[in-house]
Amino acid sequence: MSRTWLGQRERGSLLLMRLIAWIALELGRPAARLLLVPISLYFLLFSGKARQASRLYLRRVLGREPGWLDSYRHYFCFSATILDRLYFLSGRHASFDIAVNGIGPLLACLQRGQGCVLLGAHLGSFEVLRTLAVQFGKVPFAMLMHTGNAHKMNAIIDGLNPAMAGSIIAMGSPDGLLRAREVIDAGGIVGILSDRVRPGDKTLPCRFFGFDAALPVGPLAFASIMHAPVLLCFGLYRGKRRYDVHFELLAEAIDAPRARRREAIHGYLQQYAGRIEHYCRIAPYNWFNFYDYWQPF
Amino acid sequence: MADNNTPFEQEVAALIVEALNLETAAEEIAAEQPLYQEGLGLDSIDMLEISLAVSRKYGFQLKSDDPDNAATFSSLRNLARHIEKNRIK
């Protein structure tokens, strides 16, 4: 299991998250950001496997051999977005500079009471979306996450912002998808970071920086069954207090009856991978999958 | 193989086979066999499709906060019982 993100990355990021959380909320963002320097250096020096994976990715996105400075920037960007996640989740985001692009199709869905699926990735900050809650009104919002992480995230969110409690749904059980169905039926938004695969997930190979990576079929299968529009959402961190949130419509509805589901979904999944690649090129240090993303499953 | 299935269990088995486009014949799904993962090998997407088919055919919705969900989805027999108890058509 240690070769996958389940065994490897979450442990590190949770430890990092707890440490940063205390400093961030007690001392404020400028003080907390000073600490990102030694934290990033620490991970740069002591996270062998993750750094190898980071270098493999950076080589492909930058098109050259990455140096120490590139690796450092990758870690710094990662820890900076983890820090900011705390402010977004606790509702303290007034001082951020957040530019929103292409939100029209999403608002159109919400206005006609149409529930939709919002696909994100471990690219920049998906939580920056929480700052747009005012625009979403009273529409229910839930994140579908893998079970173990869902429990941990719920615990963290409960502490930060009780109003958001219960907005994380654990994937992988019948109950979880029934709950997600209810959110869609109520005209709400179901968010899924669908760039990671768990052992046992159904996957399809997609070209990503010229090589095949396995992406999960489940999120798009869910959208297809629910006849829900699928939108993409990536919150890129651009340094200092700046985030650029990009929305795109992937499909009004995915017509994928079971008999030809994999074929029907494959094209959309490849488009999703292509858009991630596009935004990775715009903001190379925002990609936060610190394991060999192209490993065969 | 599934000689002990009641007529209603047969009906629900047929619904599952149709909803999921399974290769298995409805008669081959034993009432006690687990549906989820280890038995028939269905995943949570499959279970969602079964619940949607159940809603369409029997007119009630399987709720996410029902504490009996794990039991309901554990076998054809339990699912059939749950449907008989809650159906409104």
Short mmCIF file of C-alpha atoms in Angstrom, two decimals:
data_model
loop_
_atom_site.label_atom_id
_atom_site.label_comp_id
_atom_site.label_asym_id
_atom_site.label_seq_id
_atom_site.Cartn_x
_atom_site.Cartn_y
_atom_site.Cartn_z
CA MET A 1 0.00 0.00 0.00
CA SER A 2 2.88 2.35 0.66
CA ARG A 3 3.36 2.88 -3.07
CA THR A 4 -0.03 4.55 -3.32
CA TRP A 5 -1.19 7.92 -2.12
CA LEU A 6 -3.31 6.26 0.56
CA GLY A 7 -0.34 4.93 2.44
CA GLN A 8 2.09 7.65 1.70
CA ARG A 9 0.96 11.18 1.17
CA GLU A 10 -1.97 11.55 3.51
CA ARG A 11 0.12 10.71 6.55
CA GLY A 12 2.57 13.48 5.77
CA SER A 13 -0.02 16.03 4.81
CA LEU A 14 -2.09 15.44 7.92
CA LEU A 15 0.90 15.87 10.18
CA LEU A 16 1.82 19.00 8.28
CA MET A 17 -1.76 20.20 8.41
CA ARG A 18 -2.06 19.88 12.20
CA LEU A 19 1.17 21.75 12.77
CA ILE A 20 0.27 24.54 10.39
CA ALA A 21 -3.31 24.75 11.69
CA TRP A 22 -2.24 25.64 15.17
CA ILE A 23 0.20 28.34 14.06
CA ALA A 24 -2.12 29.76 11.39
CA LEU A 25 -5.10 30.22 13.62
CA GLU A 26 -3.14 31.42 16.65
CA LEU A 27 -0.60 33.70 14.98
CA GLY A 28 -2.09 34.64 11.60
CA ARG A 29 -1.08 34.16 7.97
CA PRO A 30 2.13 36.24 7.75
CA ALA A 31 3.64 34.40 10.72
CA ALA A 32 2.45 31.05 9.46
CA ARG A 33 3.94 31.70 6.03
CA LEU A 34 7.38 32.29 7.53
CA LEU A 35 7.18 28.77 8.86
CA LEU A 36 6.39 27.38 5.43
CA VAL A 37 10.05 27.94 4.53
CA PRO A 38 11.56 25.50 7.06
CA ILE A 39 8.62 23.13 6.60
CA SER A 40 9.16 23.03 2.84
CA LEU A 41 12.91 22.55 3.34
CA TYR A 42 12.27 19.74 5.78
CA PHE A 43 10.05 17.88 3.32
CA LEU A 44 12.47 18.63 0.52
CA LEU A 45 15.27 16.92 2.44
CA PHE A 46 13.45 14.04 4.09
CA SER A 47 10.68 12.90 1.78
CA GLY A 48 12.66 10.73 -0.60
CA LYS A 49 9.88 8.99 -2.47
CA ALA A 50 7.64 12.01 -2.70
CA ARG A 51 10.52 14.12 -4.01
CA GLN A 52 11.29 11.51 -6.69
CA ALA A 53 7.66 11.65 -7.77
CA SER A 54 7.74 15.43 -7.71
CA ARG A 55 10.83 15.43 -9.94
CA LEU A 56 9.26 13.01 -12.40
CA TYR A 57 6.22 15.26 -12.71
CA LEU A 58 8.27 18.49 -12.88
CA ARG A 59 10.47 17.02 -15.61
CA ARG A 60 7.36 16.40 -17.70
CA VAL A 61 5.57 19.68 -17.04
CA LEU A 62 8.64 21.91 -17.35
CA GLY A 63 10.21 19.98 -20.21
CA ARG A 64 13.64 20.16 -18.59
CA GLU A 65 15.59 18.66 -15.71
CA PRO A 66 14.15 20.20 -12.51
CA GLY A 67 16.56 21.67 -10.01
CA TRP A 68 16.43 21.96 -6.22
CA LEU A 69 14.70 25.30 -6.53
CA ASP A 70 11.89 23.74 -8.58
CA SER A 71 11.39 21.03 -5.98
CA TYR A 72 11.42 23.63 -3.23
CA ARG A 73 8.81 25.74 -5.03
CA HIS A 74 6.65 22.65 -5.50
CA TYR A 75 6.69 21.93 -1.76
CA PHE A 76 6.24 25.56 -0.83
CA CYS A 77 3.19 25.87 -3.08
CA PHE A 78 1.75 22.70 -1.58
CA SER A 79 2.18 23.84 2.02
CA ALA A 80 0.96 27.37 1.20
CA THR A 81 -2.32 26.00 -0.16
CA ILE A 82 -2.72 23.72 2.87
CA LEU A 83 -2.32 26.77 5.06
CA ASP A 84 -4.87 28.77 3.08
CA ARG A 85 -7.30 25.86 3.17
CA LEU A 86 -7.67 26.54 6.88
CA TYR A 87 -8.76 30.12 6.20
CA PHE A 88 -11.16 29.08 3.45
CA LEU A 89 -12.75 26.36 5.56
CA SER A 90 -13.08 28.58 8.60
CA GLY A 91 -14.59 31.39 6.51
CA ARG A 92 -11.69 33.83 6.98
CA HIS A 93 -11.08 34.66 3.35
CA ALA A 94 -11.90 38.36 3.12
CA SER A 95 -8.30 39.37 2.50
CA PHE A 96 -7.67 36.98 -0.38
CA ASP A 97 -7.62 38.08 -4.00
CA ILE A 98 -9.78 35.51 -5.78
CA ALA A 99 -10.47 35.75 -9.51
CA VAL A 100 -13.29 33.57 -10.82
CA ASN A 101 -13.50 32.51 -14.47
CA GLY A 102 -16.30 30.77 -16.33
CA ILE A 103 -18.75 30.31 -13.48
CA GLY A 104 -21.72 31.03 -15.80
CA PRO A 105 -22.71 27.44 -16.65
CA LEU A 106 -22.58 26.44 -12.99
CA LEU A 107 -24.80 29.33 -11.88
CA ALA A 108 -27.19 28.54 -14.73
CA CYS A 109 -27.55 24.95 -13.42
CA LEU A 110 -28.16 26.17 -9.89
CA GLN A 111 -30.71 28.75 -11.00
CA ARG A 112 -32.84 26.15 -12.74
CA GLY A 113 -32.55 23.86 -9.73
CA GLN A 114 -30.42 21.35 -11.58
CA GLY A 115 -28.04 19.41 -9.35
CA CYS A 116 -24.56 18.97 -10.81
CA VAL A 117 -21.25 17.21 -10.38
CA LEU A 118 -18.17 19.35 -9.94
CA LEU A 119 -14.94 17.56 -10.78
CA GLY A 120 -11.77 18.89 -9.27
CA ALA A 121 -8.28 17.49 -8.87
CA HIS A 122 -5.39 17.62 -6.45
CA LEU A 123 -4.34 20.73 -8.32
CA GLY A 124 -4.07 23.97 -6.37
CA SER A 125 -6.91 24.37 -3.92
CA PHE A 126 -10.40 22.97 -4.37
CA GLU A 127 -11.34 24.47 -1.01
CA VAL A 128 -11.07 27.96 -2.45
CA LEU A 129 -14.52 27.09 -3.81
CA ARG A 130 -15.85 27.49 -0.30
CA THR A 131 -15.28 31.22 -0.61
CA LEU A 132 -17.89 31.35 -3.39
CA ALA A 133 -20.61 30.02 -1.10
CA VAL A 134 -22.42 33.38 -1.20
CA GLN A 135 -23.00 32.95 -4.94
CA PHE A 136 -24.38 29.46 -4.43
CA GLY A 137 -27.03 30.61 -1.97
CA LYS A 138 -28.68 27.85 0.00
CA VAL A 139 -27.81 25.12 -2.48
CA PRO A 140 -26.60 21.96 -0.70
CA PHE A 141 -22.92 21.21 -1.27
CA ALA A 142 -21.15 17.96 -0.49
CA MET A 143 -17.74 16.50 -1.23
CA LEU A 144 -17.42 12.81 -2.04
CA MET A 145 -14.16 11.50 -0.58
CA HIS A 146 -12.52 8.17 0.10
CA THR A 147 -13.66 6.76 3.41
CA GLY A 148 -10.62 7.15 5.63
CA ASN A 149 -9.90 10.67 4.47
CA ALA A 150 -13.55 11.62 4.76
CA HIS A 151 -13.52 10.86 8.48
CA LYS A 152 -10.34 12.86 9.03
CA MET A 153 -11.54 15.80 6.97
CA ASN A 154 -14.88 15.80 8.75
CA ALA A 155 -13.10 15.94 12.09
CA ILE A 156 -10.98 18.88 10.95
CA ILE A 157 -13.92 20.75 9.39
CA ASP A 158 -16.15 20.18 12.40
CA GLY A 159 -13.54 21.96 14.49
CA LEU A 160 -13.09 24.85 12.06
CA ASN A 161 -16.62 25.51 10.95
CA PRO A 162 -19.56 23.61 12.44
CA ALA A 163 -21.87 25.03 9.74
CA MET A 164 -20.09 22.84 7.21
CA ALA A 165 -20.22 19.68 9.27
CA GLY A 166 -21.53 16.67 7.39
CA SER A 167 -20.68 18.13 4.01
CA ILE A 168 -18.13 15.37 3.41
CA ILE A 169 -19.58 12.11 2.11
CA ALA A 170 -17.60 8.88 2.31
CA MET A 171 -17.33 7.11 -1.03
CA GLY A 172 -17.27 3.38 -1.46
CA SER A 173 -20.42 2.44 0.43
CA PRO A 174 -23.99 2.28 -0.87
CA ASP A 175 -24.99 4.90 1.73
CA GLY A 176 -22.46 7.39 0.40
CA LEU A 177 -23.79 7.40 -3.12
CA LEU A 178 -27.39 7.43 -1.88
CA ARG A 179 -26.49 10.59 0.00
CA ALA A 180 -24.82 12.05 -3.09
CA ARG A 181 -27.95 11.19 -5.08
CA GLU A 182 -30.05 13.12 -2.56
CA VAL A 183 -27.82 16.17 -2.93
CA ILE A 184 -28.17 16.06 -6.74
CA ASP A 185 -31.93 15.50 -6.49
CA ALA A 186 -32.18 18.56 -4.22
CA GLY A 187 -30.50 20.68 -6.91
CA GLY A 188 -27.17 20.73 -5.08
CA ILE A 189 -23.50 20.33 -5.99
CA VAL A 190 -21.50 17.15 -5.46
CA GLY A 191 -17.76 17.83 -5.60
CA ILE A 192 -15.30 15.02 -6.36
CA LEU A 193 -11.52 15.14 -6.72
CA SER A 194 -11.36 12.46 -9.38
CA ASP A 195 -7.69 12.33 -10.23
CA ARG A 196 -6.80 9.54 -7.80
CA VAL A 197 -7.38 5.83 -7.90
CA ARG A 198 -7.85 3.37 -5.08
CA PRO A 199 -6.99 -0.29 -5.45
CA GLY A 200 -10.15 -1.98 -6.72
CA ASP A 201 -11.49 1.11 -8.53
CA LYS A 202 -12.49 0.68 -12.15
CA THR A 203 -10.11 2.75 -14.24
CA LEU A 204 -9.37 3.79 -17.80
CA PRO A 205 -5.99 4.85 -19.17
CA CYS A 206 -5.75 8.50 -20.18
CA ARG A 207 -2.89 10.36 -21.83
CA PHE A 208 -1.34 12.77 -19.37
CA PHE A 209 1.82 14.60 -20.41
CA GLY A 210 2.29 12.03 -23.15
CA PHE A 211 2.06 8.95 -20.92
CA ASP A 212 -0.85 6.79 -19.80
CA ALA A 213 -2.22 7.36 -16.30
CA ALA A 214 -5.10 5.38 -14.80
CA LEU A 215 -8.12 7.54 -13.94
CA PRO A 216 -11.23 6.35 -12.11
CA VAL A 217 -14.45 5.65 -14.01
CA GLY A 218 -16.69 6.01 -10.93
CA PRO A 219 -17.20 9.80 -10.74
CA LEU A 220 -18.34 10.11 -14.36
CA ALA A 221 -20.41 6.92 -14.05
CA PHE A 222 -22.18 8.55 -11.10
CA ALA A 223 -22.87 11.73 -13.11
CA SER A 224 -24.12 9.67 -16.02
CA ILE A 225 -26.53 7.64 -13.88
CA MET A 226 -27.85 10.85 -12.30
CA HIS A 227 -28.16 12.59 -15.72
CA ALA A 228 -26.31 15.44 -14.05
CA PRO A 229 -24.23 18.08 -15.84
CA VAL A 230 -20.51 17.78 -15.16
CA LEU A 231 -18.39 20.84 -14.60
CA LEU A 232 -14.68 21.12 -13.95
CA CYS A 233 -13.31 23.35 -11.23
CA PHE A 234 -9.65 24.12 -10.54
CA GLY A 235 -8.46 26.70 -8.02
CA LEU A 236 -4.91 27.63 -8.98
CA TYR A 237 -2.66 29.30 -6.46
CA ARG A 238 -0.76 32.14 -8.15
CA GLY A 239 1.36 33.32 -5.24
CA LYS A 240 0.88 35.81 -2.40
CA ARG A 241 -2.88 36.17 -1.76
CA ARG A 242 -3.95 35.35 -5.28
CA TYR A 243 -6.11 32.43 -6.47
CA ASP A 244 -7.55 31.94 -9.96
CA VAL A 245 -10.61 29.72 -10.00
CA HIS A 246 -11.49 28.21 -13.37
CA PHE A 247 -14.83 26.58 -14.13
CA GLU A 248 -15.57 24.72 -17.35
CA LEU A 249 -18.53 22.73 -18.55
CA LEU A 250 -17.46 19.17 -19.41
CA ALA A 251 -20.88 17.80 -20.40
CA GLU A 252 -24.54 18.78 -20.02
CA ALA A 253 -25.24 15.09 -19.52
CA ILE A 254 -23.19 11.97 -20.11
CA ASP A 255 -25.10 9.39 -22.07
CA ALA A 256 -23.43 6.17 -21.00
CA PRO A 257 -25.78 3.20 -20.74
CA ARG A 258 -24.16 0.21 -19.09
CA ALA A 259 -23.62 -1.80 -22.24
CA ARG A 260 -21.19 0.82 -23.59
CA ARG A 261 -20.37 2.76 -20.45
CA ARG A 262 -16.60 2.52 -20.50
CA GLU A 263 -16.36 3.64 -24.14
CA ALA A 264 -18.79 6.50 -23.56
CA ILE A 265 -16.97 7.72 -20.45
CA HIS A 266 -13.47 7.33 -21.86
CA GLY A 267 -13.67 10.41 -24.07
CA TYR A 268 -14.85 12.63 -21.22
CA LEU A 269 -12.23 11.23 -18.87
CA GLN A 270 -9.54 11.97 -21.44
CA GLN A 271 -10.88 15.54 -21.78
CA TYR A 272 -10.71 15.89 -18.00
CA ALA A 273 -7.07 14.70 -18.03
CA GLY A 274 -6.35 17.11 -20.87
CA ARG A 275 -7.75 20.07 -18.95
CA ILE A 276 -5.70 19.15 -15.87
CA GLU A 277 -2.61 19.04 -18.07
CA HIS A 278 -3.55 22.46 -19.49
CA TYR A 279 -3.82 24.02 -16.03
CA CYS A 280 -0.67 22.23 -14.84
CA ARG A 281 1.21 24.03 -17.61
CA ILE A 282 -0.21 27.36 -16.46
CA ALA A 283 0.63 26.71 -12.79
CA PRO A 284 3.21 23.89 -12.72
CA TYR A 285 3.83 23.87 -8.97
CA ASN A 286 0.12 23.36 -8.18
CA TRP A 287 0.05 19.62 -8.86
CA PHE A 288 -0.23 17.82 -5.51
CA ASN A 289 -0.01 14.13 -6.25
CA PHE A 290 3.32 13.28 -4.68
CA TYR A 291 3.48 9.67 -5.85
CA ASP A 292 4.26 8.10 -9.21
CA TYR A 293 1.15 9.21 -11.05
CA TRP A 294 1.90 7.06 -14.09
CA GLN A 295 2.36 3.79 -12.21
CA PRO A 296 0.46 0.89 -13.75
CA PHE A 297 -2.53 -0.24 -11.68
CA MET B 1 -28.72 -23.11 -7.63
CA ALA B 2 -31.33 -20.67 -6.33
CA ASP B 3 -34.27 -23.06 -5.96
CA ASN B 4 -35.18 -21.62 -2.59
CA ASN B 5 -35.88 -18.13 -3.88
CA THR B 6 -39.44 -16.91 -3.38
CA PRO B 7 -41.31 -15.58 -6.43
CA PHE B 8 -40.78 -12.00 -5.19
CA GLU B 9 -37.05 -12.60 -4.74
CA GLN B 10 -37.02 -13.85 -8.33
CA GLU B 11 -38.71 -10.65 -9.42
CA VAL B 12 -36.14 -8.48 -7.61
CA ALA B 13 -33.30 -10.64 -9.01
CA ALA B 14 -34.67 -10.03 -12.50
CA LEU B 15 -34.78 -6.29 -11.79
CA ILE B 16 -31.12 -6.35 -10.70
CA VAL B 17 -30.02 -8.31 -13.76
CA GLU B 18 -31.88 -5.91 -16.03
CA ALA B 19 -30.72 -2.73 -14.28
CA LEU B 20 -27.08 -3.81 -14.29
CA ASN B 21 -27.09 -5.60 -17.61
CA LEU B 22 -25.54 -8.64 -15.88
CA GLU B 23 -24.37 -11.75 -17.65
CA THR B 24 -25.69 -13.81 -14.74
CA ALA B 25 -29.24 -15.17 -15.12
CA ALA B 26 -31.72 -13.99 -12.47
CA GLU B 27 -32.31 -17.63 -11.43
CA GLU B 28 -28.64 -17.98 -10.55
CA ILE B 29 -28.65 -15.29 -7.85
CA ALA B 30 -29.09 -17.13 -4.57
CA ALA B 31 -31.17 -15.24 -2.01
CA GLU B 32 -28.54 -15.49 0.73
CA GLN B 33 -25.57 -14.62 -1.47
CA PRO B 34 -24.00 -11.23 -0.66
CA LEU B 35 -24.68 -8.67 -3.37
CA TYR B 36 -22.00 -6.19 -2.46
CA GLN B 37 -18.36 -6.81 -3.35
CA GLU B 38 -17.50 -10.36 -2.30
CA GLY B 39 -20.62 -12.15 -3.56
CA LEU B 40 -21.96 -10.90 -6.87
CA GLY B 41 -19.08 -8.46 -6.96
CA LEU B 42 -21.23 -5.35 -7.25
CA ASP B 43 -19.72 -1.99 -6.35
CA SER B 44 -21.31 1.15 -4.93
CA ILE B 45 -22.16 2.49 -8.41
CA ASP B 46 -24.05 -0.77 -9.06
CA MET B 47 -25.89 -0.40 -5.76
CA LEU B 48 -26.91 3.13 -6.71
CA GLU B 49 -28.32 1.87 -10.01
CA ILE B 50 -30.23 -0.83 -8.16
CA SER B 51 -31.72 1.80 -5.83
CA LEU B 52 -32.77 3.94 -8.80
CA ALA B 53 -34.40 0.90 -10.46
CA VAL B 54 -36.15 0.09 -7.18
CA SER B 55 -37.46 3.67 -6.96
CA ARG B 56 -38.85 3.50 -10.48
CA LYS B 57 -40.50 0.13 -10.09
CA TYR B 58 -41.74 0.19 -6.50
CA GLY B 59 -42.28 3.91 -5.99
CA PHE B 60 -40.19 4.54 -2.88
CA GLN B 61 -36.67 5.81 -2.34
CA LEU B 62 -33.91 4.08 -0.41
CA LYS B 63 -32.70 6.74 2.01
CA SER B 64 -29.05 7.39 2.85
CA ASP B 65 -29.78 7.83 6.55
CA ASP B 66 -31.59 4.51 6.96
CA PRO B 67 -29.60 2.62 9.63
CA ASP B 68 -30.63 -0.67 7.98
CA ASN B 69 -28.87 0.08 4.69
CA ALA B 70 -25.94 -2.24 5.30
CA ALA B 71 -28.36 -5.08 6.03
CA THR B 72 -30.67 -4.17 3.15
CA PHE B 73 -27.86 -4.33 0.63
CA SER B 74 -26.27 -7.42 2.12
CA SER B 75 -28.32 -9.96 0.15
CA LEU B 76 -31.12 -10.39 -2.35
CA ARG B 77 -33.33 -11.76 0.43
CA ASN B 78 -32.90 -8.70 2.64
CA LEU B 79 -33.35 -6.32 -0.26
CA ALA B 80 -36.56 -8.09 -1.29
CA ARG B 81 -37.85 -7.91 2.29
CA HIS B 82 -37.05 -4.22 2.49
CA ILE B 83 -38.90 -3.58 -0.77
CA GLU B 84 -41.96 -5.56 0.32
CA LYS B 85 -42.11 -3.55 3.52
CA ASN B 86 -41.75 -0.12 1.88
CA ARG B 87 -43.19 -0.40 -1.64
CA ILE B 88 -46.02 1.91 -2.59
CA LYS B 89 -46.63 0.44 -6.02
#
